[in-house]
Structure formats: structure tokens, C-alpha cells
Coordinates of C-alpha atoms in Angstrom, one line a residue:
X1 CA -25.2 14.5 -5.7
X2 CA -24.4 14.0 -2.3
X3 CA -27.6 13.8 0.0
X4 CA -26.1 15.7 2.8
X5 CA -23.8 18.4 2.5
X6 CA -23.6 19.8 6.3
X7 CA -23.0 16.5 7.5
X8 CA -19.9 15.8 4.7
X9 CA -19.1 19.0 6.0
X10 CA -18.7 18.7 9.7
X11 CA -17.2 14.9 9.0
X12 CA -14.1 17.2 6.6
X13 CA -13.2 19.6 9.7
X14 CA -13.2 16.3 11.6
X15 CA -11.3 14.6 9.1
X16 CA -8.8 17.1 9.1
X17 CA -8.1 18.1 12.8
X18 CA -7.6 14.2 12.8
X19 CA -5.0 14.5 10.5
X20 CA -3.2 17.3 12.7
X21 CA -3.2 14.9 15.6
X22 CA -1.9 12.1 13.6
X23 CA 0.8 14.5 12.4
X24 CA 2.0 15.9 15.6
X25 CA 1.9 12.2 16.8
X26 CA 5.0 9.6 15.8
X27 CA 3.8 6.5 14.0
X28 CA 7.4 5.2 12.6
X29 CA 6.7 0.9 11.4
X30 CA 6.1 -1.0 14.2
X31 CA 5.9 2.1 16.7
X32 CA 2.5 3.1 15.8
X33 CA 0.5 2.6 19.6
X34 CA -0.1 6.7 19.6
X35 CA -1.6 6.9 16.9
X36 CA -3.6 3.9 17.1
X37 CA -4.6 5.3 20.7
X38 CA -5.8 8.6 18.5
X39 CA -8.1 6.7 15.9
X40 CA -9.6 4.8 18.7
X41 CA -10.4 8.3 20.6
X42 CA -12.1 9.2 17.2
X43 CA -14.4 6.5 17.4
X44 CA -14.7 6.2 21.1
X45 CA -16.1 10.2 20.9
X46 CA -18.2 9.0 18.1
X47 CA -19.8 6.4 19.7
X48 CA -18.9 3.7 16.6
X49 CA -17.8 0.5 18.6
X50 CA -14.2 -0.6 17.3
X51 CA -12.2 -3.6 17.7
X52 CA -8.0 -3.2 18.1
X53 CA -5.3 -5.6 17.9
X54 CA -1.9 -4.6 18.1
X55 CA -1.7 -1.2 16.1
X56 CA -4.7 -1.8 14.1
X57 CA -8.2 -0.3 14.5
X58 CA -11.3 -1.3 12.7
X59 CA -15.0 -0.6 12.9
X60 CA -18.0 -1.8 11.0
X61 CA -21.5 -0.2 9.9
X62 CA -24.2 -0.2 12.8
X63 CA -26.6 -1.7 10.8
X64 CA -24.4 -4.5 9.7
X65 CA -25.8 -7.4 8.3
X66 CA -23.9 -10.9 7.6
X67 CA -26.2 -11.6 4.7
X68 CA -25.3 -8.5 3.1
X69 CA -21.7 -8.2 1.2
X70 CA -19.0 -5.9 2.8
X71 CA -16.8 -3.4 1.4
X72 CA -13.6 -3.0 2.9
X73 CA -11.9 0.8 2.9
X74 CA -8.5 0.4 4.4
X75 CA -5.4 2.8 4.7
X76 CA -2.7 3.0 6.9
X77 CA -1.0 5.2 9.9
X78 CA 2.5 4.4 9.9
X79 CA 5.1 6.3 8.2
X80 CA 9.1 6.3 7.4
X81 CA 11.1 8.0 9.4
X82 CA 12.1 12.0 8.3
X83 CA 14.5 12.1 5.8
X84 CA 17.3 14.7 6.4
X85 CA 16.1 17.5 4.0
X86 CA 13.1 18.4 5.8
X87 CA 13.7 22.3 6.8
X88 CA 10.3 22.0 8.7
X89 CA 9.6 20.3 11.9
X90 CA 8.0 17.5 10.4
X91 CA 5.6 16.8 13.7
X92 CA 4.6 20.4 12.9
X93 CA 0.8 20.3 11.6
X94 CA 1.8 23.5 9.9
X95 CA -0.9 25.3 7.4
X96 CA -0.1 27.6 4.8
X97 CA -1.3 28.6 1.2
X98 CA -4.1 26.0 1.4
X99 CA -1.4 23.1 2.1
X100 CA -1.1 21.0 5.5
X101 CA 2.3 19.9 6.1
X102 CA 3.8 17.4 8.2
X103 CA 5.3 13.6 8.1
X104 CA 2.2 11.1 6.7
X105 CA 0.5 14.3 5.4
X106 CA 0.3 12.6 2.5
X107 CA 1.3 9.6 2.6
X108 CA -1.3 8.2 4.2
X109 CA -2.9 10.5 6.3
X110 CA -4.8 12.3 4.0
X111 CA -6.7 9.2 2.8
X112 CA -6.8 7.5 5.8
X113 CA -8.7 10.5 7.2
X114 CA -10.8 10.9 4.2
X115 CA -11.6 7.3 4.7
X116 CA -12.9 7.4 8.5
X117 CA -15.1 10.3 7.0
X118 CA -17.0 8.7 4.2
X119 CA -17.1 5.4 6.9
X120 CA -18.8 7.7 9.2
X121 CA -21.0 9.0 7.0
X122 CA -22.2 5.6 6.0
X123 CA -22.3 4.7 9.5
X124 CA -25.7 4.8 10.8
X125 CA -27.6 4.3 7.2
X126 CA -29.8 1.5 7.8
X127 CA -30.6 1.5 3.6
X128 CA -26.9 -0.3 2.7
X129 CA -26.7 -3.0 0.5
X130 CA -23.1 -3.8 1.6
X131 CA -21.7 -3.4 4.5
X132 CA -19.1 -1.0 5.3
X133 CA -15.7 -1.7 7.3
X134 CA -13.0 0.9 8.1
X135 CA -9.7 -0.7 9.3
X136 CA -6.9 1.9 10.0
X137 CA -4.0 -0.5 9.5
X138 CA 0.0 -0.5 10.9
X139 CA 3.3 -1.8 9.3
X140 CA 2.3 -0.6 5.6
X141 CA 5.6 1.1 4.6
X142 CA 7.5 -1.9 5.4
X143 CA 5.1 -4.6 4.6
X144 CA 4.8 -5.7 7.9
X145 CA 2.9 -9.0 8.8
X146 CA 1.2 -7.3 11.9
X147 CA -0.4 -4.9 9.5
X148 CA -3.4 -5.6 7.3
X149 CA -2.0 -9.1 7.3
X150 CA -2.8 -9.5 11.2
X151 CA -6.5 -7.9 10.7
X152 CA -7.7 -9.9 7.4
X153 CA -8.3 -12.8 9.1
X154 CA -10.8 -11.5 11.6
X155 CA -12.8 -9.7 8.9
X156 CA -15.6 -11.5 7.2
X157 CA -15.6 -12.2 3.7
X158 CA -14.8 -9.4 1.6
X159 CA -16.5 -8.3 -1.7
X160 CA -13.9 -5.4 -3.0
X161 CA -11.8 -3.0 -1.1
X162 CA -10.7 0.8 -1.8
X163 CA -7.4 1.0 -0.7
X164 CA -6.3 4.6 0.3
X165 CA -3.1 5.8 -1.2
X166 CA -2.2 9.2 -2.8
X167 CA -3.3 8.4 -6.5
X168 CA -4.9 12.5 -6.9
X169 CA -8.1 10.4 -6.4
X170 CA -7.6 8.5 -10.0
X171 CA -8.2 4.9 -10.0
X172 CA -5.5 2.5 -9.7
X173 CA -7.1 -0.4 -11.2
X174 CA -4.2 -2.9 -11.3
X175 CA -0.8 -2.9 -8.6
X176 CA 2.3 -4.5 -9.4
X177 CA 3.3 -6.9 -6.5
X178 CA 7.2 -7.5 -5.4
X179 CA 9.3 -10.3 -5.5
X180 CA 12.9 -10.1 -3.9
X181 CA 15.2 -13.0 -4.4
X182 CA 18.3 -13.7 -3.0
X183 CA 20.9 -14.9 -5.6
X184 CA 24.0 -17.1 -4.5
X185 CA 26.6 -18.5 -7.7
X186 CA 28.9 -21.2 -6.4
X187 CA 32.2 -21.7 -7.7
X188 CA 35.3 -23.1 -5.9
X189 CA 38.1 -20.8 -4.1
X190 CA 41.9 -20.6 -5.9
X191 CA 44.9 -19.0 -5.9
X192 CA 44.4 -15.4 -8.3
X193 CA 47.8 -16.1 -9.4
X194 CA 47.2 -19.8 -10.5
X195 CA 44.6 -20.8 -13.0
X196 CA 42.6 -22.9 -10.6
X197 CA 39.5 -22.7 -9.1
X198 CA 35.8 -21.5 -10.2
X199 CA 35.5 -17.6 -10.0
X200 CA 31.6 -17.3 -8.7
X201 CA 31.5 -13.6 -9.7
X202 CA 31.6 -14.9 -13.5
X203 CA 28.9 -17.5 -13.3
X204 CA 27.4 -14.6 -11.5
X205 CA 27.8 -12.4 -14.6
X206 CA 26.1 -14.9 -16.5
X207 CA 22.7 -15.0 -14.3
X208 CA 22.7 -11.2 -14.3
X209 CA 23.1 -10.9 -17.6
X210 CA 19.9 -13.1 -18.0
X211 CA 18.1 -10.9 -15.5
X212 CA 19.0 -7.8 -17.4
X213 CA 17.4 -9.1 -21.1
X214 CA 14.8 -11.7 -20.4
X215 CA 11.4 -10.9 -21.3
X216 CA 8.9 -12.4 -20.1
X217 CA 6.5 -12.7 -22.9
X218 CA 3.2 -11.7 -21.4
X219 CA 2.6 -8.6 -21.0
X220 CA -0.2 -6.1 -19.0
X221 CA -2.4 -4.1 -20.7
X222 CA -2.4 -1.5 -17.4
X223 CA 1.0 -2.9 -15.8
X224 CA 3.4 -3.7 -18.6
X225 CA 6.0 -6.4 -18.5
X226 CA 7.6 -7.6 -16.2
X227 CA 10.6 -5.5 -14.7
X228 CA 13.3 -7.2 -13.0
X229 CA 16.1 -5.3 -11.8
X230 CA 19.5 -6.7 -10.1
X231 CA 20.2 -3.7 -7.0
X232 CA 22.9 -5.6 -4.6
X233 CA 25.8 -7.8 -5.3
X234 CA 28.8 -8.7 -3.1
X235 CA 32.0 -11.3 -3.5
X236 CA 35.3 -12.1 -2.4
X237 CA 37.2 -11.8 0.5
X238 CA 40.6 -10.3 -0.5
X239 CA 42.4 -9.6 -3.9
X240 CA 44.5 -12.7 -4.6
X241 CA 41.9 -15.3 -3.4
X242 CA 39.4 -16.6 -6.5
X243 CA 35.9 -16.0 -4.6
X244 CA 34.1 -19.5 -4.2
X245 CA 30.9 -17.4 -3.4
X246 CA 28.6 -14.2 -5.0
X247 CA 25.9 -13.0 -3.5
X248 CA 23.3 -10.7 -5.4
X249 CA 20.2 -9.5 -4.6
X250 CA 17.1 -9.3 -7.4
X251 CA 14.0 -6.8 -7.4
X252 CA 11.1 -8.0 -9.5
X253 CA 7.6 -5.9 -10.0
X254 CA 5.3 -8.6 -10.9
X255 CA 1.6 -8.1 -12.8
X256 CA -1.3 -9.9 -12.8
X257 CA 0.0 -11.9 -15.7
X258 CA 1.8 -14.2 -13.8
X259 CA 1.6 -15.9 -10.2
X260 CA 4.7 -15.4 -7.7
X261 CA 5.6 -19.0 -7.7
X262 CA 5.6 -19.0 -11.7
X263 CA 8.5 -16.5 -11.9
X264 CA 10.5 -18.4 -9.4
X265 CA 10.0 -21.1 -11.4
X266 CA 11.1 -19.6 -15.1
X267 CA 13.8 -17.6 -12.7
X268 CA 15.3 -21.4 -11.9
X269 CA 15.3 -23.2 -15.4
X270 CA 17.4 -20.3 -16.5
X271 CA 20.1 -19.4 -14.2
X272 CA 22.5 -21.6 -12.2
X273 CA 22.6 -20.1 -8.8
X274 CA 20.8 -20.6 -6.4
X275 CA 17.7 -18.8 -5.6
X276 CA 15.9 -18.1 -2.3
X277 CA 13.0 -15.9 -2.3
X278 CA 12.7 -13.8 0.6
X279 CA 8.6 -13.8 0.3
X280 CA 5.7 -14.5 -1.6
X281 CA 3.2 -12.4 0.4
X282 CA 3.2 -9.3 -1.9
X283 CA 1.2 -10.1 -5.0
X284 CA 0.1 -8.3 -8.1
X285 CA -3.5 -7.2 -7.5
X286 CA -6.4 -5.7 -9.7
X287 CA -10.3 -5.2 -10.0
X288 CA -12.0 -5.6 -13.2
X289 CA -12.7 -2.2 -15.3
X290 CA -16.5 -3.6 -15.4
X291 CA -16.8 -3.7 -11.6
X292 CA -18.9 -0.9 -10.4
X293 CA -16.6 0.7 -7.9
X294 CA -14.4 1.3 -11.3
X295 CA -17.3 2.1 -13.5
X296 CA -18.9 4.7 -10.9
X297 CA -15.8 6.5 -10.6
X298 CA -15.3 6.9 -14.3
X299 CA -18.5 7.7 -14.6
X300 CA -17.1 11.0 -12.3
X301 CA -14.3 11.5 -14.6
X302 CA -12.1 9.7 -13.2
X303 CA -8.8 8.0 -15.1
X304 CA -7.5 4.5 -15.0
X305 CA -3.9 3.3 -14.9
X306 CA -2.1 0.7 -13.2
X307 CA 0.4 1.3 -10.4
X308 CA 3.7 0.4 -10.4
X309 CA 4.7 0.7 -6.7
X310 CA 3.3 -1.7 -3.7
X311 CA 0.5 -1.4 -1.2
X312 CA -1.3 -2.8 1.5
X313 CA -3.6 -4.6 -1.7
X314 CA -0.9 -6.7 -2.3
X315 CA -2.3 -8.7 0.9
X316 CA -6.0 -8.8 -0.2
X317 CA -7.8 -11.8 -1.7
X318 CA -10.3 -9.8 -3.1
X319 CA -10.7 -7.4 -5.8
X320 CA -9.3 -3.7 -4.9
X321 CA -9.1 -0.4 -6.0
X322 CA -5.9 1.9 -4.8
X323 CA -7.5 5.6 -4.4
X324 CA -6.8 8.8 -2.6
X325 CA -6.2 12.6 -2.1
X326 CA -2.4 13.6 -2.3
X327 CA 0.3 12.9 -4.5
X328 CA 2.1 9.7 -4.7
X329 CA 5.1 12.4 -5.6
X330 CA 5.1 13.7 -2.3
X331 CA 5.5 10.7 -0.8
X332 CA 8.6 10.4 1.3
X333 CA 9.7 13.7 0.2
X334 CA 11.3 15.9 2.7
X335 CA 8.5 19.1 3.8
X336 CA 5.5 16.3 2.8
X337 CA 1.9 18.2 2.1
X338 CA -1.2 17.5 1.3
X339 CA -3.5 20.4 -0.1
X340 CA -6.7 20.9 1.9
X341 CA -8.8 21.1 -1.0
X342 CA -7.5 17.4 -1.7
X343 CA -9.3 15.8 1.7
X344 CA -11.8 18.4 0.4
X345 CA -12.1 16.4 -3.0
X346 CA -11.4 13.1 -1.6
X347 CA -14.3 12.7 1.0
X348 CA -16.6 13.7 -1.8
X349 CA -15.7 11.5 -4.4
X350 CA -15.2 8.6 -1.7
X351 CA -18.9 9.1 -1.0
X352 CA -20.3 9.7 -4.2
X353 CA -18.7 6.8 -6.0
X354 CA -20.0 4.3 -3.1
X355 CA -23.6 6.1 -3.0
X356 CA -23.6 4.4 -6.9
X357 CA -23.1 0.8 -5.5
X358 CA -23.7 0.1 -1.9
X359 CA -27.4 2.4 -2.2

């Protein structure tokens, strides 16, 4: 039971005429100053001292303690750009039938706002036994390294994070990470008319084919296996030459089962081309069901499942939880929403879940 409703109250209009002025305001990757400037006005009006660098704004509780522990609740303020279908100006807060549209409605807005508000309501409380940081974070939908990356560093040690993405507030207790590699088979350039030379688009075949029906044997109990999928592939330069080169392109979603490094490492005893992973920042995460973040909000009702798309938790040390209002549906769609009611819901349950730990 939340100890005080008019406050969680006033904090949800806030939250939400936030979440116009993000909406009206562009935050494409890398372009996300405006909005940054917005979230800084927040606190600024607020009183809550914040620190900035580059797009990202964070804040800590007044009555933080260094002794204490700290809980990190993160989400992020830049979007993609519009996709073509919309048939509403997307930098339109519009409301109708209970729904807020506009671009980042839902993908992140509606958390991030819902966020700030349960950070401010823990703000002043001088009864914590963690401490509470809010970090409004940039570069999320391209997992940029002057994100949540950039900010890490200058946080102190944290214990667990909730990580606000549209789950429809259910816990996403395990994230697959991503690991893109680069694929090159070398063969040796002939005549197409001659039987010379080493066609690289067949030893190519043969690596893909390996791609397509190796298994990795272990396997997730909330991720599943393993999933490695071959999306780009280019050769040759004109019909009658044999290509000496071919190029392909691999997506793999990687669980907790299995470091990075360790499928690059299977990924070379088996194929002959050459590999060249393009990262290694964007690993699988989880938080144990036993933690009490997980536990408090099953205790609500609540549902676990793991997640097979990426987040800003891919870039945390520490054990995380992906949570939020909205619809990970919606995201990117064209005429995004996010229901009222949501932000509603989401500040509530933020609250109440972290009034079982951090009291």
C-alpha cells in the first residue's frame, strides 16, 4: 500500500506533461541535447541537484549515503527516426480514448517518465536502505558508447538496476545479448569458363550451412538456445570471374549460458572463414528469480520471462531487471502509443515493488 497517494498523484500529471514535452521534442541517436535540456528543467524546477554529460542526465537521493547500497533505475530518451506509415504527426502529443500518442511514447518515454516519478518520490526519504539513482540515458536504440556506457563509470557501485523498457510492467528476468560477426571465405579468382580457381561463395555455403544447424548444447531455462541467424551476404564482381572473396554477415542472440568470447571461440573451430566480431559490449544479462526486486514483484502478480531483444542492461555489471509501462509491440510502430492508464500502473508498481526492498 502506497503511503502517499496525493503525492504519487501530483508526481503522475508531472510524469506525464513530461512525456508531452519529450514527445513534441526531437531526440533521434546521438541528437538528443533538447531533450536532455528538458529532463534537466525537471530537476532544475524540482530542486534535485543533477549531474550531465553529453546527453545524459542523472540524479541521486538527497539523503544519499556511500555506506548504503544503490539501486540504479535507468531508461532512455532517444528514439528512431519516424518510419513512413505514421498518418499522425509524430511530434504531436496527441490524446485520445485514454492513449497518448507520439514518437518515444512508448518506447521509452513512458518508462522513463514513470521512472523520474518513483525517483522523486523516493527523493527526500531520509528512511532508505539503498540509495536511489535516476540516469535518463542517450544512444540506447543504437547501442551507442556515449549512452549508459559513458555514465557507468561515474556511478558508484551498483547493487541491481530496473531497466525501463515496455514489458506491460512484467519482469524481464533474463536479456539475450547480441553478437554480430563479420564473415569473410577466401578462395582464389578464375576464369568461370575454365575449371580453375577457388569459388569463395562455396566454402561460404559450407560455413552457413554450419550456422544454420549447429546447436549449441546448453540451453536457458528463460532464454532458450542460442539463435544464430546469417542476414547479409555479398560476392563477385562480374559473371565470368570465379569470386576469390564472400562476405556474410552473422546475427547471434546470446543467453547467459555462454560468455561472448566463448561463441567466437566454438564459431572458429568450426568454420573456415574468417571471423571478425564487430563487438563484445552487448552481453546477455539476468537477475536471479530469488532476488527481492523479482520476488516483490511477483509477490504483486507479476510474470517472469526472459527477453529476447537488447537493452541498455546489456552494458551493466550488475544484476538487472527490464520493466515498464507500454508494449514492447508498439515499439517502432508507425502512430506509437502508450495508454495513460499504463504510466498510471507503472509509477505504482515501480513504487510498491521498491517500498518491499529499499524500506
Amino acid at each position: 500500500m502506497i503511503q502517499n497517494s496525493n503525492l504519487v498523484e501530483t508526481l503522475t500529471n508531472d510524469a506525464i506533461e513530461l512525456l508531452k514535452d519529450l514527445i513534441q521534442t526531437e531526440s533521434f541517436s546521438k541528437q538528443e541535447d533538447e531533450t536532455a535540456a528538458i529532463i534537466e528543467e525537471f530537476f532544475r524546477a524540482r530542486n534535485i541537484p543533477y549531474r550531465r554529460k553529453k546527453n545524459n542526465i542523472w540524479a541521486r537521493n538527497k539523503y544519499f549515503d556511500a555506506s548504503k547500497p544503490t539501486v540504479l533505475l535507468n531508461s532512455h530518451h532517444d528514439t528512431v527516426k519516424p518510419n513512413p506509415s505514421w498518418t499522425l504527426n509524430p511530434f504531436n502529443p496527441l490524446l485520445k480514448d485514454g492513449k497518448l500518442y507520439g514518437l518515444g511514447s512508448n518506447d521509452a518515454g513512458g518508462c522513463l517518465v514513470s521512472l523520474i516519478a518513483t525517483f522523486c518520490y523516493f527523493y527526500y526519504r531520509d528512511d532508505l536502505t539503498y540509495n536511489v539513482i535516476m540516469a535518463a540515458t542517450a544512444e540506447e536504440e543504437i547501442s551507442g558508447r556515449e549512452g549508459l556506457e559513458m555514465v557507468a563509470p561515474e556511478l558508484p557501485e551498483i547493487s541491481f538496476a530496473i531497466v525501463g523498457e515496455p514489458t506491460q510492467m512484467h519482469l524481464a528476468v533474463a536479456e539475450k545479448g547480441l553478437l554480430v560477426l563479420d564473415c569473410i571465405a577466401h578462395g582464389k579468382s578464375g576464369h568461370a569458363a575454365r575449371n580453375e580457381g577457388e569459388n569463395a561463395i562455396y566454402k561460404a555455403i559450407q560455413d552457413i550451412n554450419w550456422f544454420q544447424t549447429h546447436q549449441f548444447p546448453k540451453v536457458s531455462e528463460n532464454l532458450g538456445p542460442i539463435k544464430m541467424t546469417v542476414t547479409i551476404i555479398g560476392a563477385g564482381t562480374q559473371h565470368n570471374v570465379v569470386p576469390d572473396t564472400c562476405k556474410f554477415t552473422v546475427d547471434i542472440r546470446v543467453t547467459e549460458q555462454y560468455t561472448l568470447e566463448e561463441i567466437i571461440e566454438t564459431v572458429r573451430k568450426n568454420i573456415g572463414s574468417e571471423v571478425i566480431p564487430r563487438s563484445i559490449r552487448l552481453k546477455p544479462s539476468s537477475i536471479p528469480m530469488e532476488h527481492p526486486i523479482v520476488q516483490a514483484g511477483i509477490s504483486m502478480g507479476r510474470t517472469t520471462y526472459g527477453s529476447p531483444t537488447t537493452s541498455d542492461q546489456a552494458l551493466l555489471d550488475c544484476p538487472s531487471l527490464k520493466m515498464g509501462p507500454g508494449d514492447s509491440a508498439r515499439s517502432h510502430t508507425a502512430d506509437e502509443y502508450i495508454y495513460l492508464e499504463e504510466i498510471v500502473e507503472g509509477i505504482q508498481l515501480y513504487i510498491q515493488m521498491l517500498e518491499k526492498v529499499i524500506l
